[in-house]
PDB file of C-alpha atoms in Angstrom:
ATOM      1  CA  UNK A1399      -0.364   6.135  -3.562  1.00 65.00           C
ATOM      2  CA  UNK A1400       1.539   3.955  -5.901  1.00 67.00           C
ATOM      3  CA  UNK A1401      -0.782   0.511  -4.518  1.00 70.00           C
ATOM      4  CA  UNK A1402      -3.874   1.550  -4.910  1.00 71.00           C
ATOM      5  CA  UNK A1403      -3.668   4.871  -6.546  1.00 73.00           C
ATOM      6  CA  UNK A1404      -1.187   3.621  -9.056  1.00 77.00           C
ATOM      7  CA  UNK A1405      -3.010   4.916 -12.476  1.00 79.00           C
ATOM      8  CA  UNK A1406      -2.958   8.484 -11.231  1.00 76.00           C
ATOM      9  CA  UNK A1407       0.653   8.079 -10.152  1.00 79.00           C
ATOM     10  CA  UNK A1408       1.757   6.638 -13.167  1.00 81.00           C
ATOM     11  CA  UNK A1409      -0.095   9.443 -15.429  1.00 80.00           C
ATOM     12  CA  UNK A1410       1.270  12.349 -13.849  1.00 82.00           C
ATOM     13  CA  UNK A1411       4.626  10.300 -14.330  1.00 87.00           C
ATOM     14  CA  UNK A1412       5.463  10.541 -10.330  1.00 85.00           C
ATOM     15  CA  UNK A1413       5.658   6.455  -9.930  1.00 86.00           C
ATOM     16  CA  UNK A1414       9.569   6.658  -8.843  1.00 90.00           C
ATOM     17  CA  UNK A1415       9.029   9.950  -6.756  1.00 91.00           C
ATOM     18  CA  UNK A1416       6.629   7.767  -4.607  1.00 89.00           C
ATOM     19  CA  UNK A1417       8.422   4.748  -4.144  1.00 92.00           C
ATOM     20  CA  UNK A1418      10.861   6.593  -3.548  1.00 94.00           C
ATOM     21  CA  UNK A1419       9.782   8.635  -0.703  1.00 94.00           C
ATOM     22  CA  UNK A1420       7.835   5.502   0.327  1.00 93.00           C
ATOM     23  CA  UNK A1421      10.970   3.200   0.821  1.00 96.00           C
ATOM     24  CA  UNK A1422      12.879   6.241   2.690  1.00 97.00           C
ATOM     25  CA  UNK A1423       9.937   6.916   5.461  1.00 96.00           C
ATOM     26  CA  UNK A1424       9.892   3.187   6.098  1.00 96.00           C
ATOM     27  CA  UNK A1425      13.238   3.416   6.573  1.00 98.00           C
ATOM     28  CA  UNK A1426      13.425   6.412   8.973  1.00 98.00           C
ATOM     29  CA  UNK A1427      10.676   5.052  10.669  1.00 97.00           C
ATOM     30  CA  UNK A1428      12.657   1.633  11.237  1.00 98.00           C
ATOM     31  CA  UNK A1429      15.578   4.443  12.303  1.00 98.00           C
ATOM     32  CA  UNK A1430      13.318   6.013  14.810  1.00 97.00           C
ATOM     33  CA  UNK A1431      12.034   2.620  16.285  1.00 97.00           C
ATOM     34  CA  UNK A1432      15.427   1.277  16.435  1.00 96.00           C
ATOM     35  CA  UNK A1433      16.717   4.377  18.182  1.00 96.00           C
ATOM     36  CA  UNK A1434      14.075   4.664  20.958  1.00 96.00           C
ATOM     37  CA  UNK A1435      13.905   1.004  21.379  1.00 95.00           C
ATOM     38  CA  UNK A1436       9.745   1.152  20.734  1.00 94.00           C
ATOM     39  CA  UNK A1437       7.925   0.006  18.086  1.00 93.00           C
ATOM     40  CA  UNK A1438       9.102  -2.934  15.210  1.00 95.00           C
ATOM     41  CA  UNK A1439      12.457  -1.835  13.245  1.00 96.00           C
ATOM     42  CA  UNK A1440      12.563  -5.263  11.737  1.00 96.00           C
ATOM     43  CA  UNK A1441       9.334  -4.718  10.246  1.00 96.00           C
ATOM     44  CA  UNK A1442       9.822  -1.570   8.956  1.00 97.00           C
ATOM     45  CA  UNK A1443      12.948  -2.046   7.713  1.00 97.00           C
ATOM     46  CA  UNK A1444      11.611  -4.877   5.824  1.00 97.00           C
ATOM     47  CA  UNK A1445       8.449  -2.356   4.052  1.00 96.00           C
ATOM     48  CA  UNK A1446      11.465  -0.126   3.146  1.00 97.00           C
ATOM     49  CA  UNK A1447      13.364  -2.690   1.369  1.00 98.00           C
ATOM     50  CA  UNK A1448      10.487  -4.621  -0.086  1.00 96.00           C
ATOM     51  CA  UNK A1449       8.671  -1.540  -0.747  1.00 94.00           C
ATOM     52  CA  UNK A1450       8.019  -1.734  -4.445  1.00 93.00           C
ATOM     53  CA  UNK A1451       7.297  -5.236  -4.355  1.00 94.00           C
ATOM     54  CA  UNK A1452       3.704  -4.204  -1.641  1.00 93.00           C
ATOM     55  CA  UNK A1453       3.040  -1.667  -3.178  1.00 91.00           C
ATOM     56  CA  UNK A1454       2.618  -3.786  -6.547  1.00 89.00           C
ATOM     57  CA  UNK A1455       0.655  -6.659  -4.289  1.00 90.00           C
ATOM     58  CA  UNK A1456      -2.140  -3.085  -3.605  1.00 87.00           C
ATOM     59  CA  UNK A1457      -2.172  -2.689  -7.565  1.00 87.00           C
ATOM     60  CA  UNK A1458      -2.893  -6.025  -7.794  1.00 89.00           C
ATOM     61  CA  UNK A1459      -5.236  -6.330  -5.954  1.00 84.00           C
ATOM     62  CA  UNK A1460      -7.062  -2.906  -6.601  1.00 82.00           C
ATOM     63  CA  UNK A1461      -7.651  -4.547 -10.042  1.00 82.00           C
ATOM     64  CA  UNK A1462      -8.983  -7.892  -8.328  1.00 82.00           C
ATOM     65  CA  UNK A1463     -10.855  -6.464  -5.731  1.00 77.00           C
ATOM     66  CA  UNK A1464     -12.128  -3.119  -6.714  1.00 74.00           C
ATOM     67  CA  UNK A1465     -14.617  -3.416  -9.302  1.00 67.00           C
ATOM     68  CA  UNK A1466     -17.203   0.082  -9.728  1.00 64.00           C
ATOM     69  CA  UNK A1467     -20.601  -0.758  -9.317  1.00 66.00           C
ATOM     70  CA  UNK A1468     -23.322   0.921 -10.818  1.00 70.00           C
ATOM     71  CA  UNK A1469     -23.183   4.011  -9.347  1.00 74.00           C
ATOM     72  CA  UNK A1470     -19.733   4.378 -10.243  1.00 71.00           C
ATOM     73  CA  UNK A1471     -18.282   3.759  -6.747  1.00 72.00           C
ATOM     74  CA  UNK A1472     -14.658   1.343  -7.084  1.00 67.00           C
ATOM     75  CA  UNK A1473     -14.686  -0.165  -3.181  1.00 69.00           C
ATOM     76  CA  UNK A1474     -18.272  -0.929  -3.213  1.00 70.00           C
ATOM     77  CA  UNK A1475     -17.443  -4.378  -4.434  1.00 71.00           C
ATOM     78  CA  UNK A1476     -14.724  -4.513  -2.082  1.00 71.00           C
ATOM     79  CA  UNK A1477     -16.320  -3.530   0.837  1.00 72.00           C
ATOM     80  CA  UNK A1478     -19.292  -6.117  -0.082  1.00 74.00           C
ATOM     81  CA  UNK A1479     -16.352  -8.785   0.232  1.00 74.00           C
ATOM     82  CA  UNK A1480     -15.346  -7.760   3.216  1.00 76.00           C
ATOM     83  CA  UNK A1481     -17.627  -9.600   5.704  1.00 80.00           C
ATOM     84  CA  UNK A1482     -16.897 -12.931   3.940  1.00 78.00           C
ATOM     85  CA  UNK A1483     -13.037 -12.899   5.031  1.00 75.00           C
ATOM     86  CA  UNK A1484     -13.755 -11.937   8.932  1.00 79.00           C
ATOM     87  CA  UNK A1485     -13.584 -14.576  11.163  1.00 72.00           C
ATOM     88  CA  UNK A1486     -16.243 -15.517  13.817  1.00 60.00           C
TER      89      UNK A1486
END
């Protein structure tokens, strides 16, 4: 929500509630992994602390990337992109 949905977060003035809540379930999710030995704690423990700073790299790039096209439609541009940056 606060990447790519960030205007709509920011007008209904719930910016901190979500990176809020955002850094915590990263971090119970590193918890959890850490706990049961599965998964990548490091990794989530690094999305919880650098949290804001991602979620400001999706704003970023929802303003590069995501232009409307004529029919109004934000990701068509995006999703026009996309076959450029895969690999073959």
């Amino acid at each position: 929500m606060t990447g790519i949905f960030r205007d709509y977060v920011i007008r209904g003035s719930y910016l901190h509630y979500y990176i809020n809540e955002g850094t915590r379930s990263y971090s119970l999710v590193s918890k959890f992994d850490l706990q049961t030995g599965k998964g990548n704690p490091r990794m989530f423990t690094r999305l919880s602390n650098e949290f804001e700073f991602y979620s400001g790299a999706l704003d970023y790039m929802r303003k590069v990337y995501f232009h409307a096209d004529t029919s109004g439609d934000p990701f068509s541009d995006f999703v026009s992109q996309i076959p450029r940056w895969i690999k073959h």
